[in-house]
GROMACS .gro file of C-alpha atoms in nm:
model
  307
    1MET     CA    1  -0.532   6.447   2.260
    2ILE     CA    2  -0.201   6.323   2.098
    3LEU     CA    3  -0.239   5.940   2.061
    4SER     CA    4   0.101   5.747   2.051
    5CYS     CA    5   0.040   5.413   1.891
    6GLY     CA    6   0.321   5.142   1.916
    7GLU     CA    7   0.527   4.932   2.151
    8ALA     CA    8   0.562   4.944   2.527
    9LEU     CA    9   0.827   4.719   2.688
   10ILE     CA   10   1.068   4.682   2.979
   11ASP     CA   11   1.423   4.799   2.913
   12MET     CA   12   1.660   4.567   3.121
   13LEU     CA   13   1.937   4.814   3.182
   14PRO     CA   14   2.291   4.700   3.287
   15ARG     CA   15   2.367   4.746   3.650
   16GLU     CA   16   2.604   4.599   3.912
   17SER     CA   17   2.477   4.429   4.227
   18ALA     CA   18   2.610   4.523   4.575
   19GLN     CA   19   2.836   4.198   4.546
   20GLY     CA   20   2.981   4.329   4.222
   21GLU     CA   21   2.789   4.100   3.999
   22ALA     CA   22   2.668   4.181   3.655
   23ALA     CA   23   2.286   4.256   3.671
   24PHE     CA   24   1.985   4.409   3.497
   25ALA     CA   25   1.726   4.651   3.638
   26PRO     CA   26   1.382   4.678   3.483
   27TYR     CA   27   1.258   5.007   3.349
   28PRO     CA   28   0.946   5.102   3.150
   29GLY     CA   29   1.035   5.180   2.797
   30GLY     CA   30   0.978   5.140   2.418
   31ALA     CA   31   1.017   5.412   2.163
   32VAL     CA   32   0.651   5.504   2.127
   33PHE     CA   33   0.588   5.451   2.502
   34ASN     CA   34   0.859   5.694   2.576
   35THR     CA   35   0.719   5.943   2.340
   36ALA     CA   36   0.375   5.926   2.514
   37ILE     CA   37   0.541   5.968   2.857
   38ALA     CA   38   0.738   6.261   2.734
   39LEU     CA   39   0.428   6.431   2.594
   40GLY     CA   40   0.247   6.386   2.915
   41ARG     CA   41   0.540   6.541   3.117
   42LEU     CA   42   0.557   6.826   2.868
   43GLY     CA   43   0.193   6.929   2.948
   44ALA     CA   44   0.024   6.785   2.636
   45ARG     CA   45  -0.286   6.585   2.670
   46SER     CA   46  -0.131   6.247   2.581
   47GLY     CA   47  -0.290   5.901   2.521
   48PHE     CA   48  -0.139   5.559   2.453
   49LEU     CA   49  -0.262   5.265   2.230
   50SER     CA   50  -0.070   4.934   2.243
   51GLY     CA   51  -0.116   4.583   2.348
   52LEU     CA   52  -0.033   4.555   2.718
   53SER     CA   53   0.013   4.258   2.935
   54GLU     CA   54  -0.171   4.182   3.265
   55ASP     CA   55   0.160   4.058   3.407
   56LEU     CA   56   0.381   4.232   3.659
   57PHE     CA   57   0.576   4.409   3.394
   58GLY     CA   58   0.242   4.529   3.214
   59GLN     CA   59   0.135   4.670   3.557
   60MET     CA   60   0.459   4.855   3.585
   61LEU     CA   61   0.401   5.016   3.239
   62ILE     CA   62   0.038   5.113   3.332
   63ARG     CA   63   0.173   5.269   3.646
   64SER     CA   64   0.438   5.464   3.462
   65LEU     CA   65   0.177   5.589   3.215
   66SER     CA   66  -0.045   5.701   3.481
   67ASP     CA   67   0.226   5.878   3.687
   68SER     CA   68   0.305   6.093   3.376
   69GLY     CA   69  -0.053   6.190   3.302
   70VAL     CA   70  -0.098   5.957   3.006
   71ASP     CA   71  -0.442   5.805   2.921
   72ALA     CA   72  -0.413   5.445   2.861
   73GLY     CA   73  -0.763   5.371   2.817
   74LEU     CA   74  -0.742   5.262   2.448
   75ALA     CA   75  -0.469   4.999   2.526
   76VAL     CA   76  -0.571   4.644   2.446
   77ARG     CA   77  -0.495   4.419   2.765
   78SER     CA   78  -0.410   4.054   2.740
   79ASP     CA   79  -0.255   3.771   2.955
   80ARG     CA   80   0.034   3.735   2.696
   81PRO     CA   81   0.377   3.837   2.832
   82THR     CA   82   0.538   4.181   2.813
   83THR     CA   83   0.829   4.243   2.563
   84LEU     CA   84   1.172   4.259   2.716
   85ALA     CA   85   1.474   4.440   2.573
   86PHE     CA   86   1.812   4.381   2.724
   87VAL     CA   87   2.034   4.680   2.667
   88THR     CA   88   2.409   4.701   2.628
   89LEU     CA   89   2.596   5.033   2.660
   90THR     CA   90   2.903   5.110   2.481
   91ASP     CA   91   3.039   5.472   2.535
   92GLY     CA   92   2.678   5.574   2.640
   93HIS     CA   93   2.528   5.437   2.317
   94ALA     CA   94   2.271   5.158   2.360
   95SER     CA   95   2.231   4.846   2.161
   96TYR     CA   96   1.938   4.593   2.224
   97ALA     CA   97   1.858   4.226   2.242
   98PHE     CA   98   1.468   4.198   2.220
   99TYR     CA   99   1.243   3.907   2.353
  100ASP     CA  100   0.923   3.974   2.176
  101GLU     CA  101   0.782   3.650   2.046
  102ASN     CA  102   0.397   3.597   2.135
  103THR     CA  103   0.391   3.901   2.363
  104ALA     CA  104   0.097   4.129   2.423
  105GLY     CA  105   0.231   4.393   2.199
  106ARG     CA  106   0.357   4.178   1.923
  107MET     CA  107   0.032   3.994   1.884
  108LEU     CA  108  -0.209   4.291   1.838
  109LYS     CA  109  -0.418   4.246   1.532
  110ILE     CA  110  -0.600   4.464   1.289
  111GLU     CA  111  -0.946   4.363   1.438
  112ASP     CA  112  -0.812   4.465   1.795
  113MET     CA  113  -0.768   4.824   1.691
  114PRO     CA  114  -1.036   5.044   1.847
  115GLY     CA  115  -1.238   5.332   1.718
  116ILE     CA  116  -1.048   5.652   1.777
  117PRO     CA  117  -1.237   5.936   1.974
  118ALA     CA  118  -1.298   6.263   1.799
  119ASP     CA  119  -1.085   6.446   2.048
  120VAL     CA  120  -0.775   6.276   1.905
  121THR     CA  121  -0.618   6.558   1.704
  122ALA     CA  122  -0.280   6.386   1.627
  123MET     CA  123  -0.150   6.029   1.625
  124PHE     CA  124   0.216   5.918   1.654
  125PHE     CA  125   0.357   5.586   1.502
  126GLY     CA  126   0.686   5.410   1.499
  127GLY     CA  127   0.931   5.190   1.667
  128ILE     CA  128   0.985   4.819   1.659
  129SER     CA  129   0.613   4.757   1.637
  130LEU     CA  130   0.634   4.820   1.259
  131PRO     CA  131   0.866   4.548   1.117
  132VAL     CA  132   0.700   4.262   1.281
  133GLU     CA  133   0.371   4.070   1.247
  134PRO     CA  134   0.077   4.080   1.314
  135CYS     CA  135   0.120   4.426   1.503
  136GLY     CA  136   0.292   4.595   1.208
  137ALA     CA  137   0.011   4.540   0.986
  138ALA     CA  138  -0.234   4.656   1.255
  139TYR     CA  139  -0.058   4.969   1.322
  140GLU     CA  140  -0.021   5.043   0.938
  141ALA     CA  141  -0.388   4.978   0.889
  142LEU     CA  142  -0.484   5.213   1.176
  143MET     CA  143  -0.261   5.487   1.054
  144LEU     CA  144  -0.384   5.481   0.690
  145ARG     CA  145  -0.751   5.469   0.812
  146GLU     CA  146  -0.698   5.778   1.034
  147ALA     CA  147  -0.452   5.980   0.825
  148LYS     CA  148  -0.717   6.141   0.604
  149THR     CA  149  -0.862   6.336   0.894
  150ARG     CA  150  -0.589   6.369   1.171
  151VAL     CA  151  -0.239   6.481   1.171
  152THR     CA  152  -0.010   6.181   1.170
  153MET     CA  153   0.365   6.151   1.242
  154ILE     CA  154   0.593   5.866   1.203
  155ASP     CA  155   0.943   5.795   1.338
  156PRO     CA  156   1.046   5.428   1.229
  157ASN     CA  157   1.339   5.426   1.488
  158ILE     CA  158   1.486   5.149   1.272
  159ARG     CA  159   1.668   4.860   1.449
  160PRO     CA  160   1.815   4.657   1.150
  161GLY     CA  161   1.865   4.355   1.381
  162PHE     CA  162   1.494   4.332   1.435
  163ILE     CA  163   1.400   4.306   1.064
  164ARG     CA  164   1.324   3.965   0.929
  165ASP     CA  165   1.179   4.079   0.584
  166GLU     CA  166   1.342   4.392   0.479
  167ALA     CA  167   1.144   4.429   0.153
  168ALA     CA  168   0.821   4.423   0.322
  169TYR     CA  169   0.939   4.639   0.595
  170ARG     CA  170   1.056   4.912   0.349
  171ALA     CA  171   0.733   4.881   0.157
  172ARG     CA  172   0.545   4.933   0.472
  173LEU     CA  173   0.744   5.243   0.558
  174ASP     CA  174   0.704   5.380   0.208
  175ARG     CA  175   0.322   5.359   0.246
  176MET     CA  176   0.320   5.514   0.580
  177ILE     CA  177   0.568   5.788   0.515
  178ALA     CA  178   0.355   5.885   0.212
  179ALA     CA  179   0.045   5.909   0.435
  180ALA     CA  180   0.209   6.108   0.714
  181ASP     CA  181   0.207   6.475   0.770
  182ILE     CA  182   0.537   6.471   0.977
  183VAL     CA  183   0.834   6.231   0.936
  184LYS     CA  184   1.120   6.225   1.191
  185VAL     CA  185   1.433   6.016   1.133
  186SER     CA  186   1.781   6.008   1.267
  187ASP     CA  187   2.065   6.077   1.027
  188GLU     CA  188   2.154   5.694   1.042
  189ASP     CA  189   1.788   5.601   0.970
  190LEU     CA  190   1.764   5.859   0.700
  191ARG     CA  191   2.053   5.687   0.510
  192TRP     CA  192   1.919   5.341   0.562
  193LEU     CA  193   1.609   5.462   0.399
  194GLU     CA  194   1.742   5.674   0.123
  195GLY     CA  195   2.110   5.564   0.067
  196PRO     CA  196   2.416   5.785   0.091
  197GLY     CA  197   2.395   6.158   0.044
  198ALA     CA  198   2.374   6.497   0.212
  199ILE     CA  199   2.121   6.527   0.482
  200ALA     CA  200   1.939   6.804   0.300
  201ASP     CA  201   1.910   6.629  -0.021
  202LEU     CA  202   1.788   6.310   0.131
  203ALA     CA  203   1.534   6.496   0.358
  204ARG     CA  204   1.397   6.677   0.055
  205GLY     CA  205   1.353   6.315  -0.103
  206LEU     CA  206   1.146   6.226   0.184
  207LEU     CA  207   0.928   6.538   0.142
  208ARG     CA  208   0.867   6.453  -0.209
  209LYS     CA  209   0.703   6.124  -0.102
  210GLY     CA  210   0.426   6.313   0.073
  211PRO     CA  211   0.503   6.438   0.419
  212LYS     CA  212   0.488   6.822   0.485
  213LEU     CA  213   0.742   6.827   0.751
  214VAL     CA  214   1.062   6.638   0.787
  215PHE     CA  215   1.283   6.650   1.106
  216ILE     CA  216   1.629   6.482   1.108
  217THR     CA  217   1.823   6.443   1.434
  218GLU     CA  218   2.195   6.422   1.409
  219GLY     CA  219   2.309   6.313   1.757
  220ALA     CA  220   2.527   6.550   1.939
  221THR     CA  221   2.545   6.780   1.640
  222GLY     CA  222   2.179   6.896   1.649
  223ALA     CA  223   1.860   6.858   1.454
  224HIS     CA  224   1.727   6.974   1.111
  225GLY     CA  225   1.381   7.069   1.009
  226PHE     CA  226   1.259   7.084   0.652
  227SER     CA  227   0.945   7.182   0.463
  228ALA     CA  228   0.888   7.281   0.096
  229GLU     CA  229   0.998   7.628   0.171
  230CYS     CA  230   1.210   7.613   0.478
  231GLU     CA  231   1.538   7.445   0.589
  232ILE     CA  232   1.636   7.509   0.968
  233PHE     CA  233   1.910   7.370   1.184
  234VAL     CA  234   1.924   7.387   1.567
  235PRO     CA  235   2.253   7.281   1.745
  236ALA     CA  236   2.233   7.033   2.036
  237ARG     CA  237   2.273   7.146   2.381
  238LYS     CA  238   2.608   7.066   2.540
  239VAL     CA  239   2.547   6.846   2.835
  240GLU     CA  240   2.739   6.556   3.003
  241VAL     CA  241   2.590   6.246   2.829
  242VAL     CA  242   2.493   5.949   3.058
  243ASP     CA  243   2.331   5.745   2.782
  244THR     CA  244   2.125   5.808   2.480
  245VAL     CA  245   1.817   5.598   2.566
  246GLY     CA  246   1.503   5.770   2.483
  247ALA     CA  247   1.673   6.086   2.321
  248GLY     CA  248   1.501   6.056   1.991
  249ASP     CA  249   1.178   5.963   2.139
  250THR     CA  250   1.175   6.270   2.371
  251PHE     CA  251   1.263   6.489   2.065
  252ASN     CA  252   0.951   6.358   1.891
  253ALA     CA  253   0.743   6.458   2.201
  254GLY     CA  254   0.905   6.802   2.192
  255VAL     CA  255   0.814   6.847   1.826
  256LEU     CA  256   0.438   6.744   1.888
  257ALA     CA  257   0.413   6.943   2.208
  258ALA     CA  258   0.547   7.272   2.039
  259LEU     CA  259   0.277   7.204   1.763
  260ASP     CA  260   0.017   7.160   2.040
  261ARG     CA  261   0.120   7.471   2.221
  262ALA     CA  262   0.085   7.666   1.900
  263ALA     CA  263  -0.255   7.515   1.826
  264ALA     CA  264  -0.108   7.385   1.515
  265LEU     CA  265  -0.203   7.008   1.526
  266ASP     CA  266  -0.417   7.058   1.213
  267LYS     CA  267  -0.340   6.931   0.878
  268GLY     CA  268  -0.385   7.279   0.718
  269ARG     CA  269  -0.148   7.434   0.971
  270ILE     CA  270   0.120   7.167   0.921
  271ALA     CA  271   0.110   7.212   0.553
  272ARG     CA  272   0.160   7.595   0.606
  273ALA     CA  273   0.428   7.569   0.874
  274ASP     CA  274   0.647   7.860   0.878
  275GLU     CA  275   1.014   7.903   0.981
  276GLY     CA  276   0.902   8.033   1.332
  277LEU     CA  277   0.695   7.724   1.396
  278ILE     CA  278   0.943   7.475   1.263
  279SER     CA  279   1.213   7.656   1.487
  280ASP     CA  280   0.990   7.617   1.788
  281CYS     CA  281   0.960   7.249   1.726
  282LEU     CA  282   1.335   7.198   1.691
  283GLU     CA  283   1.412   7.398   1.996
  284LEU     CA  284   1.168   7.228   2.228
  285GLY     CA  285   1.285   6.880   2.082
  286VAL     CA  286   1.646   6.972   2.130
  287ARG     CA  287   1.596   7.102   2.477
  288ALA     CA  288   1.403   6.806   2.603
  289ALA     CA  289   1.636   6.561   2.455
  290ALA     CA  290   1.944   6.715   2.608
  291VAL     CA  291   1.779   6.650   2.951
  292VAL     CA  292   1.705   6.275   2.883
  293VAL     CA  293   2.060   6.214   2.773
  294SER     CA  294   2.204   6.381   3.089
  295ARG     CA  295   2.042   6.110   3.308
  296ALA     CA  296   2.011   5.739   3.304
  297GLY     CA  297   1.745   5.567   3.094
  298ALA     CA  298   1.440   5.699   2.924
  299ASN     CA  299   1.351   5.968   3.184
  300PRO     CA  300   1.195   6.270   2.988
  301PRO     CA  301   1.180   6.596   3.146
  302TRP     CA  302   0.880   6.767   3.296
  303ALA     CA  303   0.752   7.100   3.157
  304GLU     CA  304   0.877   7.283   3.462
  305GLU     CA  305   1.244   7.159   3.417
  306LEU     CA  306   1.248   7.343   3.069
  307ALA     CA  307   1.098   7.662   3.195
   0.00000   0.00000   0.00000
């Protein structure tokens, strides 16, 4: 199983009512939730670990996970509310206003974290769960505990407006990146982390911190993959973009699903990844992301759509 660990929330997407009024429609979302959903739809055995509410929105999230074949048995249930993210779209690009205080996901603590079953071969972390407390500390502790024996991947999916203590957040990301086998960031996140410079130079700086594979997405341009020996670029598919919600999350699922299909979710195999394996990861990630940006919201493709 690939276990995605992080936030689940409701994206309130802008719509127009039949009377022409501005309105918002609720859709299950959250960066890590989206990756879990996409993994299930791509045919991987997918699990999800988060704090989930018993409220109507939490029930919506559980149904969505189940419908995509995702096992939520490790999720921590509570009567706290569900996080809401109100989305504004500008030329198809999403910006967010989060309502997250005292929510089921936000208030997850280190002592809430369950033991991880032996059949979990890889764990994915990231999203808005990492800059906030107490859940940020809980996910960090879980990753550092499990990274010694399981493949771990992180995509911080940085939202600067969500960060209250930048120094503490950067220190957390440094520790998690150093422990991870795989790191994925967008080109914007890469420069937030590493400063100005060429993508290849900055990506190799990340590799020197500890991970064995680094993937960089560059929007409509394409995606890059780096190891100590390889540097590969795959161009984006040309599609009509509806919005970019869930694009990076779906790319992450493509990377992990490609590794799963190659029976490469093993720390040794990741460390020895060759050009062919990295290319397969990029190709599936780019193909899956192209589908999700061609339709509204985070609606990842099923495996048969990519056949």
